[in-house]
Short mmCIF file of C-alpha atoms in Angstrom, two decimals:
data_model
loop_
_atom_site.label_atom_id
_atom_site.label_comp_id
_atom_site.label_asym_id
_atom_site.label_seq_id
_atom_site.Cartn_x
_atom_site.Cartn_y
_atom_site.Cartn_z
CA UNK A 237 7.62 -17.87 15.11
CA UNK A 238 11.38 -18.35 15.57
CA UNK A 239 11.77 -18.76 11.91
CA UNK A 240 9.86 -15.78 10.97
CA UNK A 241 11.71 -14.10 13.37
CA UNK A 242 14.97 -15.15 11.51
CA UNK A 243 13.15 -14.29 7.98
CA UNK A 244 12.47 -10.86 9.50
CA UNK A 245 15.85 -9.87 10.54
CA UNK A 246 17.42 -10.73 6.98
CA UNK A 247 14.87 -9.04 5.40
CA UNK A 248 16.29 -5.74 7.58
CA UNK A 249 19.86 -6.40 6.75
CA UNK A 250 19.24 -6.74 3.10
CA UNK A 251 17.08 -3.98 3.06
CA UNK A 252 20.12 -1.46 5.19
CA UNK A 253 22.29 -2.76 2.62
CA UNK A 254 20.28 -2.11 -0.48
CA UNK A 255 19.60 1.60 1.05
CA UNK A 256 23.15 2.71 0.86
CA UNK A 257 23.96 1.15 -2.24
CA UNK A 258 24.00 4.62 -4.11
CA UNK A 259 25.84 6.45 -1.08
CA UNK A 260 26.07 7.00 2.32
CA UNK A 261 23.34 8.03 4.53
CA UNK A 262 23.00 8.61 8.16
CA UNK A 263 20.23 6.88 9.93
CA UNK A 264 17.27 8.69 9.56
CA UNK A 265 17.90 9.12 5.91
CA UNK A 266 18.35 4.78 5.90
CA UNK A 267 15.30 4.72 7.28
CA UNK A 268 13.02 6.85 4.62
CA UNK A 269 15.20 5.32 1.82
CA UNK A 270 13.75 1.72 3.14
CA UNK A 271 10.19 3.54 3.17
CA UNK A 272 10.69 5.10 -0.35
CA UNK A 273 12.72 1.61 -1.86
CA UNK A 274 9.66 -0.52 -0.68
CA UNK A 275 6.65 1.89 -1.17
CA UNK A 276 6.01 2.57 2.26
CA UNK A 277 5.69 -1.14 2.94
CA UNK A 278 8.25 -1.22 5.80
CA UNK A 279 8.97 0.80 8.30
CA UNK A 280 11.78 0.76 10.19
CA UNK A 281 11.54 2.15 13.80
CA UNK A 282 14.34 2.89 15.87
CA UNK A 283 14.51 0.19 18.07
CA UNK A 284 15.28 -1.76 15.18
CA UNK A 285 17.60 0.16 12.93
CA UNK A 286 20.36 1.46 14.84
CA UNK A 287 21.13 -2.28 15.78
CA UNK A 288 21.25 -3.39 12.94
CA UNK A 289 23.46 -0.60 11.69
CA UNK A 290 25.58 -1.50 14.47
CA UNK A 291 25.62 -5.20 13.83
CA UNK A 292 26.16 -4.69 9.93
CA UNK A 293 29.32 -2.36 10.77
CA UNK A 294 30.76 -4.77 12.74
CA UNK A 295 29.88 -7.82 10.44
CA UNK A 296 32.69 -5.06 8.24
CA UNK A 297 29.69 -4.69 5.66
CA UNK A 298 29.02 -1.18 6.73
CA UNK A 299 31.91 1.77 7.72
CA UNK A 300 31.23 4.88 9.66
CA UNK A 301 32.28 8.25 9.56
CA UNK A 302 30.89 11.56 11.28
CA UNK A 303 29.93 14.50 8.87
CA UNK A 304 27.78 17.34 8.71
CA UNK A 305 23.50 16.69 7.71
CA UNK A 306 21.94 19.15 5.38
CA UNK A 307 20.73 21.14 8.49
CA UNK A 308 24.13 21.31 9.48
CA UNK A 309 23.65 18.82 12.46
CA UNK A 310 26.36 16.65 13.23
CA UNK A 311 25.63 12.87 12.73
CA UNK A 312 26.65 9.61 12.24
CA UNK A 313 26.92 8.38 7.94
CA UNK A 314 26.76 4.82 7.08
CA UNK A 315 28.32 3.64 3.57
CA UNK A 316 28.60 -0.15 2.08
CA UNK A 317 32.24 -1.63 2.47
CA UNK A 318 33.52 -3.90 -0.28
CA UNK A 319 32.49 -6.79 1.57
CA UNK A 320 29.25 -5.01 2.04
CA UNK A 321 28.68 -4.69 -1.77
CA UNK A 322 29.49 -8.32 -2.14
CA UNK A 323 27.14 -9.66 0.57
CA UNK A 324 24.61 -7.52 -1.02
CA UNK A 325 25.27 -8.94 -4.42
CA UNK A 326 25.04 -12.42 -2.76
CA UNK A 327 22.04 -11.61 -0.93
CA UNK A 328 20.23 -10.05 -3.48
CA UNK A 329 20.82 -13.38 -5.84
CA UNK A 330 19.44 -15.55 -2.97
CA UNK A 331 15.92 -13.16 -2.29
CA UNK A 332 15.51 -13.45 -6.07
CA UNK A 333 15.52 -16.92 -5.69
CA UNK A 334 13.14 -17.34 -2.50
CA UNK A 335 10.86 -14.44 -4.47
CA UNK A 336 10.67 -16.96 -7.74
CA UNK A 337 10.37 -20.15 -5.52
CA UNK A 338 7.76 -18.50 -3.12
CA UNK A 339 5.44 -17.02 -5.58
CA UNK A 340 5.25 -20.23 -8.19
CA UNK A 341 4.67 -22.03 -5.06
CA UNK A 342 1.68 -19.85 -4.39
CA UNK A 343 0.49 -19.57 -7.44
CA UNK A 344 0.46 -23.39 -7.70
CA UNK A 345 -3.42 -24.90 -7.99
CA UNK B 98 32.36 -23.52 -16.95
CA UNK B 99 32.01 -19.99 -17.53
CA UNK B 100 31.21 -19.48 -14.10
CA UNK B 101 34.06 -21.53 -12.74
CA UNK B 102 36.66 -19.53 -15.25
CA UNK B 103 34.97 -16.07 -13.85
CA UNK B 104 35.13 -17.72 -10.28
CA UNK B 105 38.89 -18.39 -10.57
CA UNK B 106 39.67 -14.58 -11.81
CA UNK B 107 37.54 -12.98 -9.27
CA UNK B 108 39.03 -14.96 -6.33
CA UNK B 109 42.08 -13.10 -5.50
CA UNK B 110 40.21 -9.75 -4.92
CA UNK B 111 37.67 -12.05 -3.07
CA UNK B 112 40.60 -13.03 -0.45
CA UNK B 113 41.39 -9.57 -0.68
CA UNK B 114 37.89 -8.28 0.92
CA UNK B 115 37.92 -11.42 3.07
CA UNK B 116 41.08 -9.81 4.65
CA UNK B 117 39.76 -6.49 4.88
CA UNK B 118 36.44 -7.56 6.29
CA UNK B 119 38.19 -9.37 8.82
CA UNK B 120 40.70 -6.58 9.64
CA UNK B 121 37.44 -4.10 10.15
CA UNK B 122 35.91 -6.79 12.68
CA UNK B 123 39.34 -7.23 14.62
CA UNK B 124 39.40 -3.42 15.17
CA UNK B 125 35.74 -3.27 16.07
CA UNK B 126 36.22 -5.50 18.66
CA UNK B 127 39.39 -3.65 19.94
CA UNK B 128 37.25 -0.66 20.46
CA UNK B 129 34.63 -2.68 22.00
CA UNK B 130 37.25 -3.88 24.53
CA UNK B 131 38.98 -1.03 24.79
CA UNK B 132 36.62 2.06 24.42
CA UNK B 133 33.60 0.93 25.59
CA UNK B 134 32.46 4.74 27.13
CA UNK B 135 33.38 5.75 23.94
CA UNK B 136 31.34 3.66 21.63
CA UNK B 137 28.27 4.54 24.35
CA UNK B 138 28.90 8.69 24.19
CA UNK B 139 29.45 7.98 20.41
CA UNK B 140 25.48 6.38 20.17
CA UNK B 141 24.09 8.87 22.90
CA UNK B 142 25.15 11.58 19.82
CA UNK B 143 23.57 9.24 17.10
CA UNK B 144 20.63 9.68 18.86
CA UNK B 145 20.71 12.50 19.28
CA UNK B 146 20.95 13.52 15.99
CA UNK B 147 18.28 11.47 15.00
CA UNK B 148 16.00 13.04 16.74
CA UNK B 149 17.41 16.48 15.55
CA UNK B 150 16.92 15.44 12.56
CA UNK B 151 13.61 14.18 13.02
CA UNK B 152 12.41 17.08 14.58
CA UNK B 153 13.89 19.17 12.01
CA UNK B 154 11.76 16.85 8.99
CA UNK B 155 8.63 17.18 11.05
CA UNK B 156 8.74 21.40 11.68
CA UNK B 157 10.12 21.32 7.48
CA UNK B 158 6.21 19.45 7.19
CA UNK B 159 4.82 22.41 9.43
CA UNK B 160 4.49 21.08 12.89
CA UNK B 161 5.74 23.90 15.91
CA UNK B 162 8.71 23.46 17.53
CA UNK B 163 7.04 21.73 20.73
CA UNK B 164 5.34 19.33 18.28
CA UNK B 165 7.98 18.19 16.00
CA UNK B 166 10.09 17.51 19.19
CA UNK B 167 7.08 15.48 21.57
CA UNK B 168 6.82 13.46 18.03
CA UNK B 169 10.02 12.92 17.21
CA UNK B 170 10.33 11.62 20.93
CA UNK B 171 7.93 9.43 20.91
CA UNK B 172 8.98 7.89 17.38
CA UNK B 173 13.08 7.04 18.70
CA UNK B 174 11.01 5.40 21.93
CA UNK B 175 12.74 3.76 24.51
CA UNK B 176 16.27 5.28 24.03
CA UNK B 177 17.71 3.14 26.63
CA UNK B 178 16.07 -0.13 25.19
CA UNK B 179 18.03 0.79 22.14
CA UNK B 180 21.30 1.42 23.75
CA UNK B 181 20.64 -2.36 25.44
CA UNK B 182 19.83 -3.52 22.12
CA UNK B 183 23.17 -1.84 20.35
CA UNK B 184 25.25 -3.09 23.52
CA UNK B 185 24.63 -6.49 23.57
CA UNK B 186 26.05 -6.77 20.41
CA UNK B 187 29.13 -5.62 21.21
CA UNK B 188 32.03 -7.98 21.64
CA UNK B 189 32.81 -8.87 25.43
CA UNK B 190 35.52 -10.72 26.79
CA UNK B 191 35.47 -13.25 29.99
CA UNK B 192 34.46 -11.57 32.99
CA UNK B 193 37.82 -12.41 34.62
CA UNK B 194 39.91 -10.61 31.88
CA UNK B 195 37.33 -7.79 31.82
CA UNK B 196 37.96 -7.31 35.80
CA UNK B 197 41.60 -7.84 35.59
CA UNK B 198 42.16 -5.22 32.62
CA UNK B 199 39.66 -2.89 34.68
CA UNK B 200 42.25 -3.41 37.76
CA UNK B 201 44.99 -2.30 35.89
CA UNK B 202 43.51 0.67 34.10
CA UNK B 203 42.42 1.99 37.27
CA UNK B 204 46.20 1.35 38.78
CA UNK B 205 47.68 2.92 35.69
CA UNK B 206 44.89 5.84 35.78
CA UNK B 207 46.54 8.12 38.31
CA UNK B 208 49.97 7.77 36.16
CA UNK B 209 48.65 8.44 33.18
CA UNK B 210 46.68 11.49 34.46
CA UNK B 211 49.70 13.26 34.84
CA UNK B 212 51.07 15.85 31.76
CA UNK B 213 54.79 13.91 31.36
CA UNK B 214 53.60 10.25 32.53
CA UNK B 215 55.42 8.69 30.06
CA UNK B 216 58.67 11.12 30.24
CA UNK B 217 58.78 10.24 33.65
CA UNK B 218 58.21 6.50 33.40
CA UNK B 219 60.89 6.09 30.74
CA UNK B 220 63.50 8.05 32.64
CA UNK B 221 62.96 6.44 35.54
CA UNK B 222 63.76 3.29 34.02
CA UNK B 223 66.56 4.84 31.99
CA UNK B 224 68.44 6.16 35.26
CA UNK B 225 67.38 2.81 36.70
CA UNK B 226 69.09 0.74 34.01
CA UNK B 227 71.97 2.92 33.74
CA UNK B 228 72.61 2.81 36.94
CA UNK B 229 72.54 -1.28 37.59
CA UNK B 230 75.21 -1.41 35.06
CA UNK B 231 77.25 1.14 36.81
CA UNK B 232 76.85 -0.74 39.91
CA UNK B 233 77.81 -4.05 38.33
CA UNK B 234 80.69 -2.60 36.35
CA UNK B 235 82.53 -1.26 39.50
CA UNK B 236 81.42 -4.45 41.24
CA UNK B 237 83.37 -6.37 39.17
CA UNK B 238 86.39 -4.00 38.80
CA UNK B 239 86.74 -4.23 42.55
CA UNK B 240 85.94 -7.91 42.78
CA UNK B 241 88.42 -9.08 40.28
CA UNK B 242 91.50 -6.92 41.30
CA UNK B 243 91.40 -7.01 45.13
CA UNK B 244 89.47 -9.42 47.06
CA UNK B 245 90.94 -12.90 48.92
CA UNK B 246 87.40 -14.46 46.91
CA UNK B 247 88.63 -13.36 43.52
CA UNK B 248 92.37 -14.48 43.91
CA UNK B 249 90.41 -17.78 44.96
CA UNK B 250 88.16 -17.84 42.16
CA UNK B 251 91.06 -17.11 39.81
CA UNK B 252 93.73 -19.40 41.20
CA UNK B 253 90.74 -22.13 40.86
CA UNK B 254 90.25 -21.07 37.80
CA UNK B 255 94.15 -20.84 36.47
CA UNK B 256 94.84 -24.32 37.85
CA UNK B 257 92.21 -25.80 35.79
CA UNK B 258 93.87 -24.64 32.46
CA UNK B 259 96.60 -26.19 30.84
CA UNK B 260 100.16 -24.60 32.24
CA UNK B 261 101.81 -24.57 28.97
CA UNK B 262 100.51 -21.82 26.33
CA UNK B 263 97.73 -21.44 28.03
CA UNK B 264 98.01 -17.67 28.96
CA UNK B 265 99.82 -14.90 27.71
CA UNK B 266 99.70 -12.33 30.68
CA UNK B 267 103.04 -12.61 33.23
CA UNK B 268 100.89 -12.48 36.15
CA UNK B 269 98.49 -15.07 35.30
CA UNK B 270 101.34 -17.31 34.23
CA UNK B 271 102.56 -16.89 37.57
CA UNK B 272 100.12 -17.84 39.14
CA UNK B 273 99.49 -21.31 36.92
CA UNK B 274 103.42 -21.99 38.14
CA UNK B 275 102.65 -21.40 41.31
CA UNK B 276 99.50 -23.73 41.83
CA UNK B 277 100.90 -25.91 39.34
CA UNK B 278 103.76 -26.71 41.66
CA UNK B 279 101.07 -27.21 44.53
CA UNK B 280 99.21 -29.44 42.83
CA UNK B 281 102.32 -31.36 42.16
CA UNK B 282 103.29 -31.45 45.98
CA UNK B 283 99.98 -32.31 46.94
CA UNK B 284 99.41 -35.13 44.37
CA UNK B 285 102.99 -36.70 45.06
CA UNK B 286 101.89 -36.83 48.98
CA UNK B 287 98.81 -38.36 48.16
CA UNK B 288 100.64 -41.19 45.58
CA UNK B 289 103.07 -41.60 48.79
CA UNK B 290 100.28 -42.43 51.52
CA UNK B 291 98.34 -44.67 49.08
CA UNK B 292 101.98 -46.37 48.15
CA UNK B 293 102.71 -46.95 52.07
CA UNK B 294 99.37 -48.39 52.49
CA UNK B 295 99.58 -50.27 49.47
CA UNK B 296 102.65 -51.80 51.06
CA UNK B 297 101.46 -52.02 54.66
CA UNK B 298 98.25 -54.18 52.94
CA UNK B 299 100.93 -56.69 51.49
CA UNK B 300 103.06 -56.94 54.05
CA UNK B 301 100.17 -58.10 56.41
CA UNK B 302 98.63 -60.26 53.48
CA UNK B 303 102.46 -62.03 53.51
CA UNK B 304 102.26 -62.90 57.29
CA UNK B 305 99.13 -64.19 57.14
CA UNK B 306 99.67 -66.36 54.08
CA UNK B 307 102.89 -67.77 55.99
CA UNK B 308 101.09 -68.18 59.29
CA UNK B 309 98.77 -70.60 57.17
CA UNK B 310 101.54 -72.55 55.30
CA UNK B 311 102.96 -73.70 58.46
CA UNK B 312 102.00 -76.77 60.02
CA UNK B 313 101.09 -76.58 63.50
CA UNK B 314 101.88 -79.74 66.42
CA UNK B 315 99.48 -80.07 68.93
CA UNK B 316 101.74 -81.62 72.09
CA UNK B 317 98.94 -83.88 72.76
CA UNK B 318 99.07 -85.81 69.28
CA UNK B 319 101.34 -89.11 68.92
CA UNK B 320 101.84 -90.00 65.40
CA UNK B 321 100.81 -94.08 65.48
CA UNK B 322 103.79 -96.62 65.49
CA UNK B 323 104.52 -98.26 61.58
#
């Protein structure tokens, strides 16, 4: 369990990462990119986004600034660092390589 | 070998982001030290405007006002789990620094509520300084002109320097004459009282050494016939 934990949580941090590769986004709008980049497959609640927003802008992946939504609300925007565009590059190398290794493996006979 | 070649170009700009990254972390964890009711009032309005936000996509799908919001609700769930959850990510120092920085703010709090705190601190130690030096300066102006101890002090001073050449000032060389001759007195006295003891010492050594060398006759002894 404590490794699929693990699994689970690096799946999220790619996933915030990949989101706000074309630009920033608060974090509702992180949220329904996840649902829209993965088909509806995950769904990110709450209780699970806004720390790892928090922990990817302090891991200096992710900066913050406060602007204006398009209902004029104020909120919080998230955008990809440097760093964070590297780590995703890294990261997205690595999945590849699980996603080829895990699917020969079960398509073995 | 490609890769290494591409490797070796890229690195510079990697150490570059390295730097950068780590800069962003130091100052996150400044402001988690530092700011802490900040960085909570600063998530309260996140959330917030989540669940504006939320609302506001729920009532654009056609749910009433009451609806969108008891939905929206009920999606963020347990705000204050969140907030735990954001928290404990936060960097904290030891509990004994934490207290001891918390002792001092609230010292320094009634200070720095005040509209010229820091006008007020730095004149105060301005006048403070200023006036130390003031003090010392006519401390020593007084000392070294007038007082029995500084005449002391000097004359100590003077008779430890060479006599000849040694100063330029008339008064000074005065007063190296003076103690010079002094010193002279006082060392000739001293050479006389060791010399008289000196002499004293041999004179009783000479007595004593004759006392030995002659021979003494005892009435009682006979020297035997030849």
């Amino acid at each position: 369990m404590a490794d699929r934990a693990t699994l689970l949580q690096g799946t999220l941090d790619v996933l915030v990462l990949k989101s706000l590769a074309l630009g920033e986004l608060h974090g509702l709008g992180v949220s329904r990119r996840i649902e829209q980049l993965t088909a509806g497959t995950f769904q990110v609640t709450p209780g699970s986004l806004f720390p790892a927003l928090h922990r990817l802008e302090r891991e200096g992946w992710l900066a913050s600034s406060w602007g204006r939504s398009e209902t004029n609300r104020r909120a919080k925007y998230y955008q990809l660092t440097r760093a964070g565009r590297s780590e995703l590059r890294r990261e997205m190398g690595a999945w590849k390589r699980i996603a080829v290794a895990m699917s020969s493996a079960l398509e073995a006979t | 070998m490609e890769t290494d070649r591409r490797r070796d170009v890229v690195r510079p700009r990697g150490n570059v982001i390295d730097a950068a990254r780590a800069l962003a972390k130091l100052r996150y964890r400044c402001r988690d030290v530092i700011r802490p009711r900040l960085l909570d009032w600063e998530l309260d309005e996140e959330l917030d405007a989540y669940l504006d936000l939320l609302t506001a996509e729920k009532m654009a799908a056609g749910m009433s006002a009451g609806d969108a919001r008891r939905a929206a609700v009920a999606e963020l769930g347990g705000r204050e789990t969140i907030k735990g959850l954001v928290r404990s990510q936060r960097f904290r120092l030891p509990d004994g620094v934490v207290g001891a920085y918390g002792d001092a703010r609230a010292a320094l709090a009634p200070v720095a509520r005040t509209a010229h705190a820091g006008a007020v601190l730095t004149m105060t130690l301005g006048l403070g300084i200023s006036a130390n030096i003031a003090l010392l300066a006519l401390q020593r102006s007084l000392v070294d002109t007038s007082t029995p101890a500084a005449h002391a002090v000097r004359s100590m001073a003077s008779v430890t320097r060479p006599a000849a050449g040694a100063t330029t000032a008339s008064q000074s060389a005065t007063h190296v004459a003076v103690n010079d001759s002094t010193l002279a007195s006082l060392v000739r006295a001293r050479m006389e009282t060791a010399a008289a003891s000196r002499r004293a010492l041999l004179r009783a050594a000479a007595a004593e050494r004759a006392a030995a060398e002659r021979p003494t006759v005892s009435p009682n002894m006979v020297s035997p016939p030849d």
